[in-house]
Short mmCIF file of C-alpha atoms in Angstrom, two decimals:
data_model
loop_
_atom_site.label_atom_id
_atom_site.label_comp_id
_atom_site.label_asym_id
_atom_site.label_seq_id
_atom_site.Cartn_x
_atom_site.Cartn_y
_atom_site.Cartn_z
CA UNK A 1499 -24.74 18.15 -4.55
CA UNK A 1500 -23.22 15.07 -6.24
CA UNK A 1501 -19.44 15.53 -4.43
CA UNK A 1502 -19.53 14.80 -0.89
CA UNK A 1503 -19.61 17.12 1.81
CA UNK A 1504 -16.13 17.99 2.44
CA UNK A 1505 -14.50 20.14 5.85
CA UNK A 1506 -13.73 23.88 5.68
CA UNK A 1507 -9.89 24.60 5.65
CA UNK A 1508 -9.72 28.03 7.10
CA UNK A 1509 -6.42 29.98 7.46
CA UNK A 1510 -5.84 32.43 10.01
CA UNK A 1511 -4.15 35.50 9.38
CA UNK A 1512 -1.73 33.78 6.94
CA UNK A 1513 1.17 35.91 5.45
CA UNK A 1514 2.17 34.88 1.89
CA UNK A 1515 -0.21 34.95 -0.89
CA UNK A 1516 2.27 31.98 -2.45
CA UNK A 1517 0.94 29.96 1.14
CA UNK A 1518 -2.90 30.51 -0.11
CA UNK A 1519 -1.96 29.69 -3.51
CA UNK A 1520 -0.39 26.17 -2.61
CA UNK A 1521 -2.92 25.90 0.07
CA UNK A 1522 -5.83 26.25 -2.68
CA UNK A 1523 -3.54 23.34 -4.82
CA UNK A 1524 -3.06 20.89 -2.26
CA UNK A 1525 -7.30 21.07 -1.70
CA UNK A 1526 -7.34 20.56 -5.03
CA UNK A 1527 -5.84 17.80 -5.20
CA UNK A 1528 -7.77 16.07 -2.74
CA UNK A 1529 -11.05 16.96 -3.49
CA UNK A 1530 -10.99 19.95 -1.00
CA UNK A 1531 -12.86 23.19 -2.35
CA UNK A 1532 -14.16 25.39 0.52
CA UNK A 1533 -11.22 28.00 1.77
CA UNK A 1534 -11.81 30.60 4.47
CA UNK A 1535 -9.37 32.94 5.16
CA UNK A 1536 -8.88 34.62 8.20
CA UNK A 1537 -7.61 38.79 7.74
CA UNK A 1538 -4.78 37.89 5.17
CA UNK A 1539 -2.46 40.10 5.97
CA UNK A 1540 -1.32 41.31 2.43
CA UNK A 1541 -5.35 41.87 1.50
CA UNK A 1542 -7.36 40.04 -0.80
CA UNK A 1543 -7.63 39.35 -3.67
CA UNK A 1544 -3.99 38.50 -3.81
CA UNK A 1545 -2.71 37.91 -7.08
CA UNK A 1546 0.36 35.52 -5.59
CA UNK A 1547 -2.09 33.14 -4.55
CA UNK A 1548 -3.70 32.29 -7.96
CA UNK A 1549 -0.67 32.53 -9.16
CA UNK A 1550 0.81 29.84 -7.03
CA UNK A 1551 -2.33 27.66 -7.15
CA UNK A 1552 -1.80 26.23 -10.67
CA UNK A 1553 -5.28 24.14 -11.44
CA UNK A 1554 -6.60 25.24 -8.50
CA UNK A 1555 -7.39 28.76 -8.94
CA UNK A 1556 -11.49 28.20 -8.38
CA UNK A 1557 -10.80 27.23 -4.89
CA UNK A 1558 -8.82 30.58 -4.60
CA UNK A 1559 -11.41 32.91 -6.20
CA UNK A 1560 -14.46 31.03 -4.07
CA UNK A 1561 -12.31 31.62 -0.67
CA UNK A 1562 -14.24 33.78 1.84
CA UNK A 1563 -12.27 36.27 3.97
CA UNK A 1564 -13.51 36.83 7.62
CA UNK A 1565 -12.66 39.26 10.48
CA UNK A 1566 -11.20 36.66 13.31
CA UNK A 1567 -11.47 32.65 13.84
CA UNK A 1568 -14.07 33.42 15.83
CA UNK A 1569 -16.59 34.36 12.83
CA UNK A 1570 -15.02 32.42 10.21
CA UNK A 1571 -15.92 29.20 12.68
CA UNK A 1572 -19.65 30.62 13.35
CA UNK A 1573 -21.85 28.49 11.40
CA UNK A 1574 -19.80 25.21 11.84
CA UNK A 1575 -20.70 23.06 14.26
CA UNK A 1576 -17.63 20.66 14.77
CA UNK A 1577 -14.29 22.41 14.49
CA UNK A 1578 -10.19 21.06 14.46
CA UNK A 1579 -7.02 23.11 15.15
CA UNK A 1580 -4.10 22.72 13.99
CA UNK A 1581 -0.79 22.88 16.20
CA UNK A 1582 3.05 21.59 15.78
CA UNK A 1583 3.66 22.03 19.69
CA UNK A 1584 1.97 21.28 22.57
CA UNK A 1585 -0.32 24.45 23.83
CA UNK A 1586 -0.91 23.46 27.25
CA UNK A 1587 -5.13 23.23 26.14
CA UNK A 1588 -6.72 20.28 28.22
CA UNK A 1589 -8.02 19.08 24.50
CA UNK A 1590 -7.59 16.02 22.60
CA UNK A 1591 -4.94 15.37 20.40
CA UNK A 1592 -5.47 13.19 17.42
CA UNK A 1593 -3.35 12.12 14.13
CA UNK A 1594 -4.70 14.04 10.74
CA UNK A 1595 -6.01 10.13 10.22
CA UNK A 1596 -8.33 9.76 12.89
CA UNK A 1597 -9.60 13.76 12.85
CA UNK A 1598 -10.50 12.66 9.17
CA UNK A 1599 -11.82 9.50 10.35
CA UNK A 1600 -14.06 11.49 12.63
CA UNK A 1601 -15.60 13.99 10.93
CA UNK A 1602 -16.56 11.47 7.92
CA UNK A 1603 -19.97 10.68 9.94
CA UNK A 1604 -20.60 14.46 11.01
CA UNK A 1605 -20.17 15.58 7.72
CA UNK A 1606 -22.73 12.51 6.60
CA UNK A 1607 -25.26 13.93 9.04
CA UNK A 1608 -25.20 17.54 7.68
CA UNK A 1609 -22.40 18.99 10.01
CA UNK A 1610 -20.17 21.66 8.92
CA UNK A 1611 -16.54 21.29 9.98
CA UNK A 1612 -13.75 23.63 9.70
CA UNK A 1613 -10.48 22.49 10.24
CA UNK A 1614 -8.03 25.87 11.50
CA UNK A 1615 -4.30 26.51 10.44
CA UNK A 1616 -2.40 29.08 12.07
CA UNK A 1617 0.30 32.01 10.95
CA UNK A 1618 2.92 30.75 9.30
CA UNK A 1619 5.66 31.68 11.96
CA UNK A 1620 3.77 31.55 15.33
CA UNK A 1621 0.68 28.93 14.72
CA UNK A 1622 -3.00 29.85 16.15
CA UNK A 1623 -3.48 31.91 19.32
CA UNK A 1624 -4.42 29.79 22.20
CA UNK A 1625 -8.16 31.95 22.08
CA UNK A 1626 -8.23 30.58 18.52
CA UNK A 1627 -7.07 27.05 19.80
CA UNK A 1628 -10.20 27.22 22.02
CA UNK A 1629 -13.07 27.46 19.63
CA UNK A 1630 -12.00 24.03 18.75
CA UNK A 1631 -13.62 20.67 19.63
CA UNK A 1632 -9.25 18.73 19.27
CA UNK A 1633 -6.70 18.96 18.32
CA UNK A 1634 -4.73 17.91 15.23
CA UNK A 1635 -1.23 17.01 15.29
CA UNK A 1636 0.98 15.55 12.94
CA UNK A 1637 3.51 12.41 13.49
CA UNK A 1638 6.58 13.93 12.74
CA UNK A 1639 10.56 13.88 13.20
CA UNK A 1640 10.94 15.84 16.43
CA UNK A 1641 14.42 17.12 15.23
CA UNK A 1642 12.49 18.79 12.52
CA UNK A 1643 8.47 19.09 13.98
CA UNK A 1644 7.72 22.52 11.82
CA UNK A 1645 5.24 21.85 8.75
CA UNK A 1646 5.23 24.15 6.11
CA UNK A 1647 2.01 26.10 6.21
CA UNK A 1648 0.52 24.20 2.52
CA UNK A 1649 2.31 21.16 3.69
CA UNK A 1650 0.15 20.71 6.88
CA UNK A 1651 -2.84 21.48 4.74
CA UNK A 1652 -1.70 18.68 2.22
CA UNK A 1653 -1.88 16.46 4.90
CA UNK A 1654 -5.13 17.06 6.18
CA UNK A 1655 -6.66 16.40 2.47
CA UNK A 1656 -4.28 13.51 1.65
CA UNK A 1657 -5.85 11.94 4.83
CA UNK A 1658 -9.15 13.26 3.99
CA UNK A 1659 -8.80 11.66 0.71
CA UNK A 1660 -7.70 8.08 1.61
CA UNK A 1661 -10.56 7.99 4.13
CA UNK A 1662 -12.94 8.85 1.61
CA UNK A 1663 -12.02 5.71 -0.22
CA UNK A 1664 -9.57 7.64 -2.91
CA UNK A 1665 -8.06 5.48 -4.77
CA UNK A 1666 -5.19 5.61 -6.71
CA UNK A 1667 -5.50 7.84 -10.45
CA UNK A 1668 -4.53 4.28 -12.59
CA UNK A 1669 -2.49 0.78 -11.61
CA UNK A 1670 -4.43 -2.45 -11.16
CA UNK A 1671 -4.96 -3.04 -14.35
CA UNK A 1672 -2.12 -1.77 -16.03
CA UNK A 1673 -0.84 -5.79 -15.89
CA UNK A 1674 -2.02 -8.16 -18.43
CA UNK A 1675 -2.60 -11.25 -16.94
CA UNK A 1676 -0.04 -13.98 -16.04
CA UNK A 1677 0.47 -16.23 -18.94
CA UNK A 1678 -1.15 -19.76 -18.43
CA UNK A 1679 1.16 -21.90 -16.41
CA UNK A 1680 1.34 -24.25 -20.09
CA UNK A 1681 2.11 -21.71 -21.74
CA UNK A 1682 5.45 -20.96 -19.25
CA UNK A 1683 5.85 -24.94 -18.90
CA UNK A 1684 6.70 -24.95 -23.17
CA UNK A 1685 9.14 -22.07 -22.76
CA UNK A 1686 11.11 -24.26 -20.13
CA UNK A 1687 10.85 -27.79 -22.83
CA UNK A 1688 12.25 -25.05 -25.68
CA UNK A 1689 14.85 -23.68 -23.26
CA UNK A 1690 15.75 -26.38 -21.82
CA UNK A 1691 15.96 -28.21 -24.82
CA UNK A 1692 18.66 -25.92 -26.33
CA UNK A 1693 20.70 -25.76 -23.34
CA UNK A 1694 21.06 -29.53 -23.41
CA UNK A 1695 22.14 -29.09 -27.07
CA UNK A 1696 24.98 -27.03 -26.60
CA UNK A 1697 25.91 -29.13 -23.65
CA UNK A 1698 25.52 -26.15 -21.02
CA UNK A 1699 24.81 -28.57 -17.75
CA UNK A 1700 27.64 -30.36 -15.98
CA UNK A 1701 25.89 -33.97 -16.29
CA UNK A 1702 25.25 -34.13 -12.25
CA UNK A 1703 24.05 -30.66 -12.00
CA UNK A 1704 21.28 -30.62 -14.73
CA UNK A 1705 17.81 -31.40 -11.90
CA UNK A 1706 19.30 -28.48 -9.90
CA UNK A 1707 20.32 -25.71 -12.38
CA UNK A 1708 16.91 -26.93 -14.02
CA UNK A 1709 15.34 -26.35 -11.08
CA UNK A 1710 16.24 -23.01 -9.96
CA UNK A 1711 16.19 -21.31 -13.95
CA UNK A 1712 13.08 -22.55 -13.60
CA UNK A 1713 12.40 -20.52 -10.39
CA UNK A 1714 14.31 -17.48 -12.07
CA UNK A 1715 11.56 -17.32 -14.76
CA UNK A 1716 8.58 -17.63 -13.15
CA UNK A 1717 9.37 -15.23 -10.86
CA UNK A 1718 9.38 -12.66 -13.57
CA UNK A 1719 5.47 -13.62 -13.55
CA UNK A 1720 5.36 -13.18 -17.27
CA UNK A 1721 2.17 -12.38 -18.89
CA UNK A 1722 1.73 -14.10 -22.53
CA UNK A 1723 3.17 -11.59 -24.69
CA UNK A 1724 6.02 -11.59 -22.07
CA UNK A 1725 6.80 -15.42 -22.63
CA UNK A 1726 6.44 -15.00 -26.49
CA UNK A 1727 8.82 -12.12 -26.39
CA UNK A 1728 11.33 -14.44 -23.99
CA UNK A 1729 10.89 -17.13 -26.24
CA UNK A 1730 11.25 -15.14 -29.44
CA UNK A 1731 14.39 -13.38 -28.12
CA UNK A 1732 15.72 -17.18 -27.14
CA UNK A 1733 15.15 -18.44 -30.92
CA UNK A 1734 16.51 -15.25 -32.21
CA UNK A 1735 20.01 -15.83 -30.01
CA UNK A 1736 19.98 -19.79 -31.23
CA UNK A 1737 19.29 -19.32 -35.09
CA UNK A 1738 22.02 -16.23 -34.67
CA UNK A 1739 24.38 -18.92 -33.17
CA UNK A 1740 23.56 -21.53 -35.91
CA UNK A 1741 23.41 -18.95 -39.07
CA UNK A 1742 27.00 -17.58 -37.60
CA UNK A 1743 28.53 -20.92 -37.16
CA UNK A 1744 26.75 -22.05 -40.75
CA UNK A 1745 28.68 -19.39 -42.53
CA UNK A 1746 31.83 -20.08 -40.59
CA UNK A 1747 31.52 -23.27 -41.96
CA UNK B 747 24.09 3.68 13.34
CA UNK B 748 21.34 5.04 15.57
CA UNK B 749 18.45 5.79 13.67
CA UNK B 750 17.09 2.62 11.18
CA UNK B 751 18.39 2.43 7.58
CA UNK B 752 15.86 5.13 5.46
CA UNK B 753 15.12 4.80 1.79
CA UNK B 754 17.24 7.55 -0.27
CA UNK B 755 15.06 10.34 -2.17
CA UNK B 756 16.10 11.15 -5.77
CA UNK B 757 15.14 13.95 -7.45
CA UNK B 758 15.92 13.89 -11.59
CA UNK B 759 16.60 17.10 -13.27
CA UNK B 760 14.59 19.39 -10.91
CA UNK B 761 14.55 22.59 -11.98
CA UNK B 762 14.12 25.04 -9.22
CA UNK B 763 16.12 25.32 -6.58
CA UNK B 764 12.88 26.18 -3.98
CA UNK B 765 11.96 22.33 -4.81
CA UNK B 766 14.95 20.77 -3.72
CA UNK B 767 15.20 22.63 -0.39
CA UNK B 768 11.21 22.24 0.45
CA UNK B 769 12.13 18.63 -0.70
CA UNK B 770 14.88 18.41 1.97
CA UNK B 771 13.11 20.08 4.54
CA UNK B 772 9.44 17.83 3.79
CA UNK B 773 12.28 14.91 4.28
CA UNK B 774 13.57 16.08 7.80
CA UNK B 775 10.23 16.56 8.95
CA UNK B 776 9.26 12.81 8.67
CA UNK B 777 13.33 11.75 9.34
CA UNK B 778 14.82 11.19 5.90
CA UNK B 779 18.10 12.14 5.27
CA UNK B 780 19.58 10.97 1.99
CA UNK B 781 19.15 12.54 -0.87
CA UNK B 782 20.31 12.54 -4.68
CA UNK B 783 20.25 14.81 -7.13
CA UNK B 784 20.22 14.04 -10.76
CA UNK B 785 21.91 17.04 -13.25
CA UNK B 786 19.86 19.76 -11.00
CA UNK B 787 19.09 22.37 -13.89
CA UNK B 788 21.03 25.44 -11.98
CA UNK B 789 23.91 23.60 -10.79
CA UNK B 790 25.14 22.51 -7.42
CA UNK B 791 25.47 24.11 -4.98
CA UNK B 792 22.05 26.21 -4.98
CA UNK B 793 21.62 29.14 -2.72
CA UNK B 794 17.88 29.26 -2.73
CA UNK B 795 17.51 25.28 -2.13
CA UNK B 796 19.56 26.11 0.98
CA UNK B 797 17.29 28.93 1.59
CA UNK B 798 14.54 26.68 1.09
CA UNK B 799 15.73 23.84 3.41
CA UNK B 800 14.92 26.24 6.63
CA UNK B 801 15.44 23.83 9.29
CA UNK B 802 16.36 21.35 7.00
CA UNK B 803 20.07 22.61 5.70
CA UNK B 804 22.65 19.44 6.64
CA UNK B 805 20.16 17.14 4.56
CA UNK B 806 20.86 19.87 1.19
CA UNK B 807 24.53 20.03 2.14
CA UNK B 808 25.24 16.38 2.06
CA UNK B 809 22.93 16.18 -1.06
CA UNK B 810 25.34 13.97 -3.76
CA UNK B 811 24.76 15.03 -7.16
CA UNK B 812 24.74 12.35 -10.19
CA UNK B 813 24.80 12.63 -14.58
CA UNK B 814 21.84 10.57 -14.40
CA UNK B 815 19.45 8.30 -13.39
CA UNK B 816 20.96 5.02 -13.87
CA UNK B 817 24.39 6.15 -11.91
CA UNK B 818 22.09 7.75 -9.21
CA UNK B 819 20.33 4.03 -8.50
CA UNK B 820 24.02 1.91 -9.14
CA UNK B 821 24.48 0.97 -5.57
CA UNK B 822 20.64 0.22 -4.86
CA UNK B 823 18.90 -3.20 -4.96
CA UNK B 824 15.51 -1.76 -5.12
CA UNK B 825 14.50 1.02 -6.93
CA UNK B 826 10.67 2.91 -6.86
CA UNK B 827 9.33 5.22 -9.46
CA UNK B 828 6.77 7.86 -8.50
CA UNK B 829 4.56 8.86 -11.35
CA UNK B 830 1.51 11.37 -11.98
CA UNK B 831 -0.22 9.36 -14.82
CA UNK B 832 -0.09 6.04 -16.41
CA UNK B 833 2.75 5.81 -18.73
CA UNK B 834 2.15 1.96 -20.41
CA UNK B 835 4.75 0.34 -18.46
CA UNK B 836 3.62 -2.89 -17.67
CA UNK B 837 5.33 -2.14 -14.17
CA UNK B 838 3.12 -3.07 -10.06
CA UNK B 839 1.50 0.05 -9.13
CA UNK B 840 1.42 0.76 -5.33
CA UNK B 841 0.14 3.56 -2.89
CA UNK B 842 2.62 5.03 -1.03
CA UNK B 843 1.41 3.71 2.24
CA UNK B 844 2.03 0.20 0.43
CA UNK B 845 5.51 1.01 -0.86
CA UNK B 846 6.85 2.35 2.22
CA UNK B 847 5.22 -1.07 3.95
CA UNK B 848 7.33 -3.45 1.17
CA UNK B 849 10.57 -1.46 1.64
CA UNK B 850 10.61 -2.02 5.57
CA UNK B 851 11.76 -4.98 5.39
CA UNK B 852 14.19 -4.77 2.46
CA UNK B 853 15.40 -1.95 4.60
CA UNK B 854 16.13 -3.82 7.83
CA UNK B 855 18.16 -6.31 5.47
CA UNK B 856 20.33 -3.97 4.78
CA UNK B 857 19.15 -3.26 1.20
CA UNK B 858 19.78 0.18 -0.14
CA UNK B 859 16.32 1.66 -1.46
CA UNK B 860 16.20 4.31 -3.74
CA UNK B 861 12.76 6.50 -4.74
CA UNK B 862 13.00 8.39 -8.48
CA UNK B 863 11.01 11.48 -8.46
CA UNK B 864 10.66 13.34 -11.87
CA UNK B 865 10.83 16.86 -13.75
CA UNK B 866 8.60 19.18 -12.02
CA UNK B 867 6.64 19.65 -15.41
CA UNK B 868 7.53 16.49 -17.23
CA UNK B 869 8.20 13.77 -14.65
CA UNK B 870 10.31 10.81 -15.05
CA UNK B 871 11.09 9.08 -18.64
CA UNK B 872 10.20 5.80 -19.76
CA UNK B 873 14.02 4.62 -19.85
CA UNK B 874 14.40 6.30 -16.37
CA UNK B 875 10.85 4.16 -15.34
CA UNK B 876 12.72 1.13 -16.24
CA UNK B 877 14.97 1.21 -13.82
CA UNK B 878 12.61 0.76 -11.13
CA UNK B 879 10.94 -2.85 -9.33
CA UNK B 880 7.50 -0.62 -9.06
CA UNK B 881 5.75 2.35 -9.41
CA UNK B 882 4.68 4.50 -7.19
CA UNK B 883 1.38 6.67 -7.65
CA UNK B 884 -0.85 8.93 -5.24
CA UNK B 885 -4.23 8.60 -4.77
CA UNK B 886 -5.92 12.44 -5.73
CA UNK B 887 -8.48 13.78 -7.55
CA UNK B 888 -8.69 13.12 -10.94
CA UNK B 889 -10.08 16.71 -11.26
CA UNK B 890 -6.42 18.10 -9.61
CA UNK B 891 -4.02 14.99 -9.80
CA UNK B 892 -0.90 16.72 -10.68
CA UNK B 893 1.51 17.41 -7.24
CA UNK B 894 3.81 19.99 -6.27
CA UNK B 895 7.30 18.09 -6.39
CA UNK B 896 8.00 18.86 -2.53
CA UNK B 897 4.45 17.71 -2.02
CA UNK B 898 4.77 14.41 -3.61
CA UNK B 899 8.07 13.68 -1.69
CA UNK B 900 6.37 15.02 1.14
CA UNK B 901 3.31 12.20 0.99
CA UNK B 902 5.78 9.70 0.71
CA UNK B 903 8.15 10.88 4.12
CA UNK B 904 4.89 11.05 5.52
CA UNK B 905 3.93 7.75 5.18
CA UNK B 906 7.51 6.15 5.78
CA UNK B 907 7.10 8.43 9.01
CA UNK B 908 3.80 7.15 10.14
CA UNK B 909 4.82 3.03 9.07
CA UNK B 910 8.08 3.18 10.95
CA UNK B 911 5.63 4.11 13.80
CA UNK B 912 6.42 7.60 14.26
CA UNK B 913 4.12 9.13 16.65
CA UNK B 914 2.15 12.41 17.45
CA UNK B 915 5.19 14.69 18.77
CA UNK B 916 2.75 15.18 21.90
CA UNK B 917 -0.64 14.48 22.99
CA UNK B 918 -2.21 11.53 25.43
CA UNK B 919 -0.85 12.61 28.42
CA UNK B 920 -1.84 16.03 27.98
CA UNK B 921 -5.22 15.61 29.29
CA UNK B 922 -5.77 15.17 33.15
CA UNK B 923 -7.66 11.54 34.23
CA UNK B 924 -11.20 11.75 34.82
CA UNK B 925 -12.12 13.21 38.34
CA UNK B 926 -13.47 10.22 40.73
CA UNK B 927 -16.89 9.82 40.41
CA UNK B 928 -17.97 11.07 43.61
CA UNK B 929 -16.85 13.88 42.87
CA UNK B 930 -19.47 14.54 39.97
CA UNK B 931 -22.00 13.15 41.99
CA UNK B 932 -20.79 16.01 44.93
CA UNK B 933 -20.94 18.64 42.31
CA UNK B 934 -24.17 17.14 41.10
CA UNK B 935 -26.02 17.25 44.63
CA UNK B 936 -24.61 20.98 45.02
CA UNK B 937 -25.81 22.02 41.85
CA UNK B 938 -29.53 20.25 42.15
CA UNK B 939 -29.62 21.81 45.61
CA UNK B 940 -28.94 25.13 44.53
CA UNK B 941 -31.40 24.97 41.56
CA UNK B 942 -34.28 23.79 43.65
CA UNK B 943 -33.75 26.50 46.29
CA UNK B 944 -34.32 28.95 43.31
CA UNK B 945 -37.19 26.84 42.31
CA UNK B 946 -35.78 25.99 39.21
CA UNK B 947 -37.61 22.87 38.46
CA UNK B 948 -41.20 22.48 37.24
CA UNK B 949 -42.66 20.03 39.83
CA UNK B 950 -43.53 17.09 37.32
CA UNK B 951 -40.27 17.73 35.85
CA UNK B 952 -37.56 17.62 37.87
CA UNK B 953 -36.47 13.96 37.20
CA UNK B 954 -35.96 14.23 33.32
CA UNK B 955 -34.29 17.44 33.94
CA UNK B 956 -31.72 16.10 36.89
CA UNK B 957 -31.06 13.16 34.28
CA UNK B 958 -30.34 15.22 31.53
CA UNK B 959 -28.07 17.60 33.17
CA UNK B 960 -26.37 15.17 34.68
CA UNK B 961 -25.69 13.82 30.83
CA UNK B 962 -24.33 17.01 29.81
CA UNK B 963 -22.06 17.87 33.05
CA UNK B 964 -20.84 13.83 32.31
CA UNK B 965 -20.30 14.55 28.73
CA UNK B 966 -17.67 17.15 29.63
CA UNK B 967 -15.16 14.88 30.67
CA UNK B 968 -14.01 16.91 34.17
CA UNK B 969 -10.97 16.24 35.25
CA UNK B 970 -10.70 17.10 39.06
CA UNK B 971 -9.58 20.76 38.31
CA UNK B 972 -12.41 20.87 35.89
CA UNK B 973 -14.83 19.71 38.97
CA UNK B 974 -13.16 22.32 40.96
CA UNK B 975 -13.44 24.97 39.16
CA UNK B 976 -16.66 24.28 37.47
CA UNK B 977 -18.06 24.51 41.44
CA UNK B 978 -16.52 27.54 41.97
CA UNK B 979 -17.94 29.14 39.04
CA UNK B 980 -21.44 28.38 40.23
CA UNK B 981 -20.92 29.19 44.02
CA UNK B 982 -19.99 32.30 42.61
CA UNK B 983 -22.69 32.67 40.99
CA UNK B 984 -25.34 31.73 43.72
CA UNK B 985 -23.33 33.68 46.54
CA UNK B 986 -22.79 36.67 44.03
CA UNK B 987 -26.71 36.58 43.49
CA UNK B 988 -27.49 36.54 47.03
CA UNK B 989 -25.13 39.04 48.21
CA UNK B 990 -26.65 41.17 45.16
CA UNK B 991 -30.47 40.64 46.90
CA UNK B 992 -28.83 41.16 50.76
CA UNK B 993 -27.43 44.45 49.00
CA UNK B 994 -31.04 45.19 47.61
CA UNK B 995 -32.97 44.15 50.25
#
């Protein structure tokens, strides 16, 4: 296998195909594939879900379909619930963040893990909720605490992602590099330069306004072509000023 | 105001009116409230984004709806992008976890903050990208990296949720303490008493086989119901066996 081992996301008993579609995406984009689906209650195959999985329609045509949580759990040996409300289960309760950060070294070792969502209306069964080793909860607004069913599971893999040293898709290098500082310190002698020529400092405020247009330009952190474009659109404003006042004259 | 300043979510020409409800109601879960709307597609008001919200209505119906981009960020003093891919601009790309870190504090200054999320198929323009300080980008699978547009506002509630030190909506105190540790070692001597009167123990054996049981009952975590009612189990076991051999014999 070159991919990492990655946790089961097994939905029980979930009601809209659409749910196992976006489900199936939001693995997908997190480098989830293994979907287990507890007695879907529309059947399956379900044509809603591949419809609503967009790219993701392997993970929906590779999902197994068990019986009960019970079975669909059987060969894993570490295994997370999912709730939005307390249960009452004497179990831990961690943040999607540490779960993931947990199950990174079981998975290492050769563990399988399954992580369980419940119906989309009424969540997992507390029987369900006790064929797991914790609980996984999610920070949220309490005026507002329930997830959408693909949401929750979005979650899980974002977090599964990040923790599995995901980066981002691009950036970093999208910046050429800051122009060298002599390079920035000529632009200031040619602005500065002009500005004195059409008399634009009052004669006691010159170090000051100096001072901070200076400040003002560097913090644009200009890259080379950035000051040569600056400095081109600076000459280009002077020689229009000079041609203009040329023909005037 | 009770609740801290919270950056405003603006959608640009979405197109279906499911989006911009799931996006109000992925907001409420993680305590946004503001949201813009750029030239929705199907007009405004939209009866399935209401339909959509669920739980999440008041944050559709005090949606305000702009012509476009540029009049949607007027009022802000810092403006994010969220993009899918690279687009050349020679802009700071940032995770979401570090964007919604930088605009804390701009935030508790009282800055308005402002994040542009694009077309569902085509994103955000270039011209529209220029209006923002950064860009914003989530780290996926290269194999998947395209997210639903609920999703993607979703990721970024999330992690404004989770920064401003929102916390699991239960959990820590659901767990009893740990029983006293006489207690275990009560249960303990019952339990090694009972096993030896059934002569459970090879003779050379019995040390490494206290020891290790002991490990296991310790790795359980018992609270003191958990002591209690792991002792009654066994009694009732042992007094269940011998009243079975007094009925026999």
């Amino acid at each position: 296998m070159s991919r990492p081992a990655t946790p089961a996301i097994i939905l029980v008993e979930p009601q809209l195909g659409e749910n196992i579609g976006m489900t199936a995406r939001a693995m997908a984009n997190f480098g989830l594939s293994e979907l287990r689906l507890v007695a879907p209650r529309d059947g399956w195959p379900n044509e809603k879900a591949l419809a609503a999985a967009a790219g993701a329609t392997a993970v929906v045509e590779r999902a197994c379909v068990f019986p009960d949580a019970r079975s669909a759990v059987g060969d894993l040996r570490f295994v997370l619930a999912t709730t939005a409300r307390e249960r009452g289960q004497m179990k831990r309760v961690v943040s999607p963040e540490a779960a993931m950060g947990e199950i990174r070294p079981r998975l290492a070792a050769g563990e399988g893990i399954g992580i369980l969502f419940g119906r989309e209306r009424t969540g997992l069964e507390n029987d369900e909720i006790s064929l797991a080793d914790a609980i996984v909860t999610f920070p949220v607004d309490p005026a507002l605490a329930s997830l959408n069913l693909a949401q929750a599971v979005l979650l899980v893999a974002y977090e599964w992602f990040k923790g599995a040293g995901g980066g981002l898709p691009f950036g970093g290098e999208v910046r050429s590099p800051p122009a060298p500082r002599e390079m920035v310190a000529s632009l200031f002698d040619f602005l500065e330069a002009e500005l004195e020529a059409v008399s634009f400092y009052p004669p006691d405020k010159r170090p000051v306004m100096t001072r901070n247009m200076r400040d003002m330009i560097l913090r644009m952190g200009m890259s080379e072509q950035d000051v040569r474009t600056l400095r081109g659109a600076l000459r280009a404003l002077v020689e229009g000023r000079r041609t203009r006042r040329s023909m005037g004259g």
